[in-house]
XYZ file of C-alpha atoms in Angstrom:
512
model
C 10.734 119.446 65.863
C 11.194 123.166 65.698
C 11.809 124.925 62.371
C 15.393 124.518 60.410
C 16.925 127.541 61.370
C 20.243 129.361 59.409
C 22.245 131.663 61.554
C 25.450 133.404 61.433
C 27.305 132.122 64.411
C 25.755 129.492 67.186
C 27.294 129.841 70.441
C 26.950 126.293 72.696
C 26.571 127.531 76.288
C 25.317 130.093 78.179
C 27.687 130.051 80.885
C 29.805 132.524 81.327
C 31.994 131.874 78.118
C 28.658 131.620 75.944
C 27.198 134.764 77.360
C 30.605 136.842 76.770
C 30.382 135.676 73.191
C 26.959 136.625 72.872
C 27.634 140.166 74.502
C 31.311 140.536 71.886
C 29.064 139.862 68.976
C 26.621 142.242 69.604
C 29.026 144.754 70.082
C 30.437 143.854 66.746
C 27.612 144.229 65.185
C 26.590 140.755 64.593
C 22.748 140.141 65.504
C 22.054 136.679 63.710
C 23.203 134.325 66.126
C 21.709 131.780 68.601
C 22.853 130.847 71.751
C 21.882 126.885 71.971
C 21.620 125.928 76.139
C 21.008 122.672 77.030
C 19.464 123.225 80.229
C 16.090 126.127 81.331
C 17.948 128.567 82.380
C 21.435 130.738 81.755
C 24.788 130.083 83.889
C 26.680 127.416 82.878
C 28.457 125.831 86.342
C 27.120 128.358 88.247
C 23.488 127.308 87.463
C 25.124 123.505 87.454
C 26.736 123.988 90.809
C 24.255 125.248 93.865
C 25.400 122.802 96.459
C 25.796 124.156 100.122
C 28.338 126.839 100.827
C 28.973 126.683 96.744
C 31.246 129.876 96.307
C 33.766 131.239 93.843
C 38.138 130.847 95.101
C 38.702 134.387 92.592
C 37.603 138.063 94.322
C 34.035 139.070 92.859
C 35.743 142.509 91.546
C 38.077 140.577 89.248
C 35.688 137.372 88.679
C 33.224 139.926 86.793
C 33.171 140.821 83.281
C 35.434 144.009 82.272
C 32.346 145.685 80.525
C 29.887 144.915 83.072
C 31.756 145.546 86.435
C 29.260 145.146 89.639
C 29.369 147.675 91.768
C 27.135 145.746 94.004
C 29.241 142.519 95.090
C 27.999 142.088 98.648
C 31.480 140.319 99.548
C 35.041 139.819 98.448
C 33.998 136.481 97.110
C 30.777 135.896 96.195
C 28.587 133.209 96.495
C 27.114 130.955 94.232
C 23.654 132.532 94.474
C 25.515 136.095 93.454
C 27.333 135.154 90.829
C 24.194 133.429 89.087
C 22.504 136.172 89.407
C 25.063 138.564 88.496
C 24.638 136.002 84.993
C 20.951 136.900 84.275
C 21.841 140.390 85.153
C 24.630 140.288 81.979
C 21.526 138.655 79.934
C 19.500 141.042 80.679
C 21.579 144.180 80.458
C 22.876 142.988 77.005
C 19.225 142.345 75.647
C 20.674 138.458 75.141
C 16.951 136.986 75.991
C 16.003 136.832 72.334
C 19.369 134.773 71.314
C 18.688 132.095 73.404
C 17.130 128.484 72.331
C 16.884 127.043 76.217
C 16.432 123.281 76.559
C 18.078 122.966 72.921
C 20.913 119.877 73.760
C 23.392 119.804 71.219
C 23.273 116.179 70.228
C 25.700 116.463 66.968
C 27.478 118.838 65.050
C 28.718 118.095 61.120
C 30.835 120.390 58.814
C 29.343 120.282 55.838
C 32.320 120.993 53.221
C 30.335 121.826 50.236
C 28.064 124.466 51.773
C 30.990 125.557 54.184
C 28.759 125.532 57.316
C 27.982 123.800 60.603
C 24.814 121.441 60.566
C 23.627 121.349 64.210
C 20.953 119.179 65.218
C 19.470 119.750 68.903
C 17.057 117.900 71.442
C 14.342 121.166 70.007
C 14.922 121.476 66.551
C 17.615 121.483 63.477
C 20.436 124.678 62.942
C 23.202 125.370 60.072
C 25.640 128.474 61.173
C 28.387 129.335 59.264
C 30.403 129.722 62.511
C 30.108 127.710 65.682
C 31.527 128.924 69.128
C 31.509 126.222 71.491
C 31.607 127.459 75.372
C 30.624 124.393 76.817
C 33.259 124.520 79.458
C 35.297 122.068 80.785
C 33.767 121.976 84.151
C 29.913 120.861 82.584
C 29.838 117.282 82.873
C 30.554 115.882 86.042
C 32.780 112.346 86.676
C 31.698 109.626 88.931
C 34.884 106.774 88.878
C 33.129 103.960 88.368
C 33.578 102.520 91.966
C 33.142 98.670 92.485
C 29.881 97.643 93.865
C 28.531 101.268 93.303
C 25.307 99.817 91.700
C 24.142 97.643 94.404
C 24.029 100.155 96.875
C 20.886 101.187 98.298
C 20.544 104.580 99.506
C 21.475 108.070 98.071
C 23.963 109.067 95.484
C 24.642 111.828 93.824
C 27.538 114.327 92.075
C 28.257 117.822 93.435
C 27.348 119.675 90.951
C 23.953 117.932 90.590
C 23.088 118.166 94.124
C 19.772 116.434 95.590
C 17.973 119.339 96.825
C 15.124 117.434 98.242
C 17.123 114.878 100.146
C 17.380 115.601 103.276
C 20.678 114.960 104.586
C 20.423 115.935 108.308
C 20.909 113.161 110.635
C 22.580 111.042 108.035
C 25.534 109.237 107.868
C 27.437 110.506 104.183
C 30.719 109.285 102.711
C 32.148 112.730 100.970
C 34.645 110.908 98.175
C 37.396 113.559 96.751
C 38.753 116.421 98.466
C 38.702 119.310 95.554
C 37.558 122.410 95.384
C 34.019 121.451 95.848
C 34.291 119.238 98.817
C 35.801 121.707 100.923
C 33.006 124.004 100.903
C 30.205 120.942 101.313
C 32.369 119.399 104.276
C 32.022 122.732 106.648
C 28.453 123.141 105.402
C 27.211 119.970 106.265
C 29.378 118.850 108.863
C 27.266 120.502 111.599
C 23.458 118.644 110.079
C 24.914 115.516 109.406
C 25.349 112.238 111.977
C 28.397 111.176 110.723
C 30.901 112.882 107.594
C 33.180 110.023 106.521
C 35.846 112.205 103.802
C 37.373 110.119 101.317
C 40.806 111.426 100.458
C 42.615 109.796 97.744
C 45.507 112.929 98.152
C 45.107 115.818 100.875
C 45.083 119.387 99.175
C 46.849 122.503 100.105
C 44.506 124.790 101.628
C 45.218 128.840 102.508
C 43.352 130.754 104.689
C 40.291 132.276 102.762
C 40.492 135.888 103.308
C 36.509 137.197 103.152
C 34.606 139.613 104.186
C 31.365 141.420 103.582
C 31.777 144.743 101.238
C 30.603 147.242 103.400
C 27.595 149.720 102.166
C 30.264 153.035 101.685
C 32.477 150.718 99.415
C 29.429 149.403 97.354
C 28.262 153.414 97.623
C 31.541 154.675 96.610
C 31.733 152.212 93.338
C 28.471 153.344 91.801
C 29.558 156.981 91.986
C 32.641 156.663 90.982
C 33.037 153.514 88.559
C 37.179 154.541 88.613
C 37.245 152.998 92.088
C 36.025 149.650 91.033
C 38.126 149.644 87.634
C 41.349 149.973 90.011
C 40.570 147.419 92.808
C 40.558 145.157 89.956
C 43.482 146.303 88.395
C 45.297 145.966 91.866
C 43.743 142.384 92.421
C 44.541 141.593 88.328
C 48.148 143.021 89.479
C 48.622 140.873 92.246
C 48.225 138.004 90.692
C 50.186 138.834 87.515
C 52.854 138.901 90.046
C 52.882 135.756 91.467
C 52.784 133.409 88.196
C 56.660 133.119 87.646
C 56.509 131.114 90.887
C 54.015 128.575 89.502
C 55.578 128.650 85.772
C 59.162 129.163 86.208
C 60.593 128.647 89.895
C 58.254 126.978 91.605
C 61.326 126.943 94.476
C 59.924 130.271 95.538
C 57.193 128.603 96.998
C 58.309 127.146 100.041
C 57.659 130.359 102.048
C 53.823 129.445 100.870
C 53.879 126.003 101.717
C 55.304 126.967 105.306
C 52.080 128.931 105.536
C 49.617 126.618 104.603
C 51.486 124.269 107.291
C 50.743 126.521 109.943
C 47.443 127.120 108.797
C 47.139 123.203 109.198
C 48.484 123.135 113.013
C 46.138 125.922 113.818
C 43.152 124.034 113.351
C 44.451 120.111 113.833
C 46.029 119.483 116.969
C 45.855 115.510 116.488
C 49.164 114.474 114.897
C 47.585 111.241 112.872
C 45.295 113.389 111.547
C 47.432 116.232 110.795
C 50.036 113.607 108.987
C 47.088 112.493 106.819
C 46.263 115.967 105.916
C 49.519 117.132 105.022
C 50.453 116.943 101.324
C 53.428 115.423 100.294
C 54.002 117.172 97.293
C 55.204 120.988 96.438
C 52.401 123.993 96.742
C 50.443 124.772 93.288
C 50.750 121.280 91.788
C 47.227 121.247 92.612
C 44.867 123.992 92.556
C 45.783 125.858 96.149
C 42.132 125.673 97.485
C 40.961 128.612 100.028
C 38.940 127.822 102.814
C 38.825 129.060 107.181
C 35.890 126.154 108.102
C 37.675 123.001 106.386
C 40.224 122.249 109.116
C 38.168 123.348 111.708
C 35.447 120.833 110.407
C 37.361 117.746 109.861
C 38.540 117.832 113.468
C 34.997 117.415 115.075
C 34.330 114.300 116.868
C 31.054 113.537 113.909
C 33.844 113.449 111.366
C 36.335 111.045 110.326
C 39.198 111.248 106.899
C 39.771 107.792 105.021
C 43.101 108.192 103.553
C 43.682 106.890 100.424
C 40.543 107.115 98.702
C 37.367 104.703 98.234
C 37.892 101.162 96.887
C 34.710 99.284 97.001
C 30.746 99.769 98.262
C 29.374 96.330 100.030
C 25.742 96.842 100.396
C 25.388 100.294 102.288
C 28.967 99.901 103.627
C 31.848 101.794 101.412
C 35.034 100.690 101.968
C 38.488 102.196 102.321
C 41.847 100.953 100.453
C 43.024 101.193 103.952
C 40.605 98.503 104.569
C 38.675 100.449 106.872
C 34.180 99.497 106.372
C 31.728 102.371 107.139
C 28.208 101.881 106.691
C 26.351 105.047 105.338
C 22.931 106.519 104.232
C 24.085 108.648 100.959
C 27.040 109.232 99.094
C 28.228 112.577 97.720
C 31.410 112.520 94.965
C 32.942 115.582 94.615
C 34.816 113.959 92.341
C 35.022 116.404 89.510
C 34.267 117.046 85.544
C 35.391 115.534 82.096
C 38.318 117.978 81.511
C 40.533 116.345 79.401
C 38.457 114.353 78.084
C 35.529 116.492 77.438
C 31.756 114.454 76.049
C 30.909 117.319 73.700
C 34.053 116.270 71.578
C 31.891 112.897 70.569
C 29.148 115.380 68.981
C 31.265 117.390 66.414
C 32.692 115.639 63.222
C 34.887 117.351 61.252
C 36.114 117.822 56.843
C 37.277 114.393 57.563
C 34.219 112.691 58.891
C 35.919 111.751 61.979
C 34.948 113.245 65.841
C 36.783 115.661 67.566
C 36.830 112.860 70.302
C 38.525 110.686 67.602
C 40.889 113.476 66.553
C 42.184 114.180 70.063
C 42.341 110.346 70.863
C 46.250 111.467 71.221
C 45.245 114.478 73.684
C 43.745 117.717 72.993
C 45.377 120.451 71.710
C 44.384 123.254 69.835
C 45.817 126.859 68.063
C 45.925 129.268 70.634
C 43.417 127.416 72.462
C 40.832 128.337 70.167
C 40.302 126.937 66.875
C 41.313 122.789 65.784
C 42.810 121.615 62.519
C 40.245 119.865 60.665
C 37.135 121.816 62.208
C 36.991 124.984 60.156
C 35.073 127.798 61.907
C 34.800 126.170 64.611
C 35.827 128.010 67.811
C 36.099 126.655 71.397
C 35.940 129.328 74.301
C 38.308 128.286 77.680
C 39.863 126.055 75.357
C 43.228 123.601 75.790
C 46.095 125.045 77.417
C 43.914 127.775 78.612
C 42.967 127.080 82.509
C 44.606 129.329 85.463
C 45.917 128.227 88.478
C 45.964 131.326 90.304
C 43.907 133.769 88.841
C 40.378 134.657 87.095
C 39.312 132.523 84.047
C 36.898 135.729 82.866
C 40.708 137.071 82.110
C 41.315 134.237 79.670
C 37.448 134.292 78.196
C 37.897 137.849 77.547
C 40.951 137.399 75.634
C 39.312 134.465 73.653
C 36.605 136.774 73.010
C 39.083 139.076 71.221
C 40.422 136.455 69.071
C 36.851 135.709 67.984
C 35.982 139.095 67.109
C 39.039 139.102 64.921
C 38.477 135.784 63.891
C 34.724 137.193 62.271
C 36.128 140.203 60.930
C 38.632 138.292 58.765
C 35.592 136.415 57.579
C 34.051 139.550 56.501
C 36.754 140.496 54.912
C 37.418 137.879 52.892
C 33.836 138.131 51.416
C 31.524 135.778 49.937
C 31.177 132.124 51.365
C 34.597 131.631 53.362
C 36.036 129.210 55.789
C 39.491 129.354 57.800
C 40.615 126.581 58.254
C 43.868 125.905 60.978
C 47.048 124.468 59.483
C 48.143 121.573 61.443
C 51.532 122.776 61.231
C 50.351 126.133 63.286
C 48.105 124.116 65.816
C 51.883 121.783 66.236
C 53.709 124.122 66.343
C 51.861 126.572 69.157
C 51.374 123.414 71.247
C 55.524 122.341 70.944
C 55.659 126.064 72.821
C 53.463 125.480 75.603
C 54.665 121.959 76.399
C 57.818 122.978 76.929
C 57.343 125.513 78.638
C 55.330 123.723 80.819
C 58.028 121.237 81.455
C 59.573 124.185 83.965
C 56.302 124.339 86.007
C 54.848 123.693 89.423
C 52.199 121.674 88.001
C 54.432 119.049 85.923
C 57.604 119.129 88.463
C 55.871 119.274 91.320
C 55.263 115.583 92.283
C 51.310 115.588 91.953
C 48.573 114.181 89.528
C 46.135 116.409 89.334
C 43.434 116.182 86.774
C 45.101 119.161 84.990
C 47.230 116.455 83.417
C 45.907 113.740 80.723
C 45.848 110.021 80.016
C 49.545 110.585 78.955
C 50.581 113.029 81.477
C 50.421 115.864 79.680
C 49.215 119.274 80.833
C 46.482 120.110 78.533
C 44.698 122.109 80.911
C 46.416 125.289 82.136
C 48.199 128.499 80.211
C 51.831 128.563 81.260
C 52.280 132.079 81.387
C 50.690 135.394 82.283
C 46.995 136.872 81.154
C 48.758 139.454 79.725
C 50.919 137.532 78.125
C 47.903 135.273 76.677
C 45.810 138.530 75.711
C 48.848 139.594 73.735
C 49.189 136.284 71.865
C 45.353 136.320 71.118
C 44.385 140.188 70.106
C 44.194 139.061 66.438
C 44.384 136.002 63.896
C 47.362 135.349 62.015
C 46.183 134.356 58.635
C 49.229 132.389 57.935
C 48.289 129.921 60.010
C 45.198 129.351 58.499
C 43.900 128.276 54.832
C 41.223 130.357 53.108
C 38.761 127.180 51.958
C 35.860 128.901 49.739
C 32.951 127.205 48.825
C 32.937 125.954 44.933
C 31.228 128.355 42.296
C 27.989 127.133 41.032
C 28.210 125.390 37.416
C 26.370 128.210 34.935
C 25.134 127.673 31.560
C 27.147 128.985 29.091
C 24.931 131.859 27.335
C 24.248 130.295 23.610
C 25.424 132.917 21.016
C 22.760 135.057 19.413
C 23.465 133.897 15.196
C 23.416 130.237 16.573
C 20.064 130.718 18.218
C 18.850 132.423 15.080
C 19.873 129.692 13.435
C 18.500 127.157 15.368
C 15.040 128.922 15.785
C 14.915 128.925 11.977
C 15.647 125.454 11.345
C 12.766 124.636 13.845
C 10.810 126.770 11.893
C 11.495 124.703 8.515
């Protein structure tokens, strides 16, 4: 085990969350941090994620970092491959290298209320921090529904977002379960290699045309020399979008002209009627994430591929099995079935002033104030966060924002002086989650008519902001110490100095 090692702040994650902390607090000022990874290398679900046609639904210019803008984004939206690299470009650029403790798991994390500090114990080696920023993500652990008969089967199975690189799938026949954002990249990608695609849908999703293109060389030119360009395509793209959310959080009515669209977009590319029926969702546009894609359609009407409606029930053997009833024998099975979001595993490693887990505080559902810090886990910060998650825009937005709140959130520290803790008042963390549940009683993704895995166990939206970035970045520029309490760590007992007559005294009594 590697050396016990005392640090100002550890940051969990090196995704893009981790990395923008890392970057914020060297910008502060603060150089005595670590950045604990799990895996060998930087970028989070972009590292995670490298299946085929694996690409970002947000425009490169505004899915970028607002102090490192790329200049260099070869298309409108980039690939997987780009934005990874764009990743160790940040680390790089940022001189992050020497922060990082790769292949250091986090396999606990204890407050430890008389030293007011984190204990952090890893796969490589013991930590203590007096602040702990946790970016692990919500998309970092992926969920496989545990599928009857799953075990027995014989031939190849793995998640999206740990794809089998050296499995071959060409000639093969695959059962695709889920129909998220992941699947309807891999469906168009592998569609053409494979025997047979069998697509388990459990619910059809909206899907828009994708509108991309490669940036041409004068663009790219034109954004090196004059950085001004770049800053306002993404303040035009940012604008855009700021636009749209009333429709998602407040009249979700306005949609319909949408939905028309993405029902054309359907007849464009399916001409059968059964299949178009089974493609066509039943419930309003933006419930779910609207997913952009020009090769899905296109893809699931060739002959080599057929659509299960109604999702997978059971595996026989090598045959999976449809709650329609339908059988299909196959040689691998791919879920795109997606991540622990609402109930995230990292939650069972941290234990709090009480003793108890975040997993066991949340057992209720998650919440948190301003979707970064959690009654009873002093310094302890969480980065993308509950109540945090965009349905039509660019997380970085919300990261960034976050990232303010955590500078703040240091600086009050500092300020403060000597050994310090703030600690969230339940009442604040109750009272800032009354405000975004009902306000998200008004929106697309709660009146809708979908479950989507933004919602929890009790059908509550812990997942997305209800409101604008700018609105979030306003509520998050800097802490409000009111909702907090100050905890400071208890004075060490000191001898009381022993008067100099009674010493005298006592010296000369020896003496005699």
């Amino acid at each position: 085990m590697a050396k016990h090692e005392h640090v100002r702040v550890a940051v969990i994650g090196s995704g893009f969350g981790g990395l923008g902390a890392a970057v914020r607090l060297r910008r502060e000022g603060i150089t005595d941090f670590v950045v604990l990874e799990r895996a060998d290398s930087v970028g989070g679900t972009w590292r995670d994620n490298s299946y085929p046609g694996c690409a970002c639904d947000v425009p490169s210019h505004l899915y970028s970092f607002s102090f490192a803008p790329n200049p260099d984004w070869p298309r409108t939206f980039s690939g997987q491959r780009h934005i990874r690299a764009y990743l160790e470009h940040v680390t790089d650029t940022f001189g992050l290298r020497p922060h990082l403790r790769l292949n250091h798991e986090v396999e606990r994390m204890e407050w430890d209320a008389d030293e007011l500090r984190w204990r952090i114990e890893t796969s490589s080696g013991s930590f203590s921090a007096d602040v702990v920023v946790s970016a692990t993500g919500p998309l970092s652990d992926p969920k496989i529904p545990d599928v009857p008969g799953l075990d027995g089967f014989t031939g190849k199975v793995f998640h999206s977002a740990r794809w089998d690189h050296d499995y071959d799938l060409r000639g093969k026949r695959v059962a695709m379960i889920g129909t998220g954002a992941s699947a309807i990249q891999i469906v168009p990608a592998i569609q053409p290699e494979v025997a047979k695609l069998t697509l388990f849908q459990r619910t059809p999703p909206w899907v828009m045309p994708r509108m991309d293109r490669a940036i041409s060389g004068p663009e790219r030119w034109l954004h090196r020399k004059l950085p001004v360009t770049a800053t306002l395509r993404r303040g035009i793209l940012w604008g855009i979008r700021e636009l749209q959310v009333g429709a998602f959080t407040k009249h979700p009515g306005e949609l319909g002209l949408v939905e028309k669209l993405a029902k054309a977009n359907i007849a464009k590319s399916i001409k059968d009627p059964e299949l178009r029926a089974k493609l066509t969702p039943s419930y309003r546009i933006g419930c779910k994430r609207i997913l952009l894609s020009n090769a899905y359609y296109p893809a699931l009407a060739r002959p080599n591929v057929d659509v299960v409606a109604g999702g997978l029930k059971e595996v026989r053997g090598n045959v999976v099995v449809g709650s329609d009833g339908s059988e299909t024998e196959v040689d691998a099975i791919v879920f795109g079935t997606g991540f622990h979001v609402t109930d995230m595993p990292v939650a069972d490693l941290v234990f709090g002033a009480d003793g108890r887990s975040l997993a066991e505080h949340w057992k209720d559902g998650v919440q948190s104030l301003r979707g970064a810090t959690v009654d009873g886990f002093p310094n302890w910060m969480t980065i993308i966060g509950p109540n945090t998650g965009l349905g039509n825009s660019s997380m970085i937005l919300m990261i960034e924002s976050q990232l303010n709140y955590m500078a703040d959130y240091l600086r009050q520290l500092n300020v403060l002086g000597g050994r310090a803790a703030l600690a969230a008042r339940p009442s604040a963390v109750n009272a800032w989650n009354r405000k975004v549940q009902n306000r998200m009683e008004r929106t697309v993704w709660k009146a809708g008519g979908c479950d989507s895995w933004y919602l929890d166990a009790n059908g509550r939206n812990t997942t997305l902001w209800p409101g604008t970035t700018g609105e979030f970045r306003r509520e998050t520029r800097q802490v409000d110490l009111s909702e907090y309490e100050v905890l400071r760590a208890p004075e060490p007992v000191r001898a009381t100095p022993e008067p100099a007559a009674r010493r005298a005294a006592r010296k000369k009594e020896a003496a005699s």
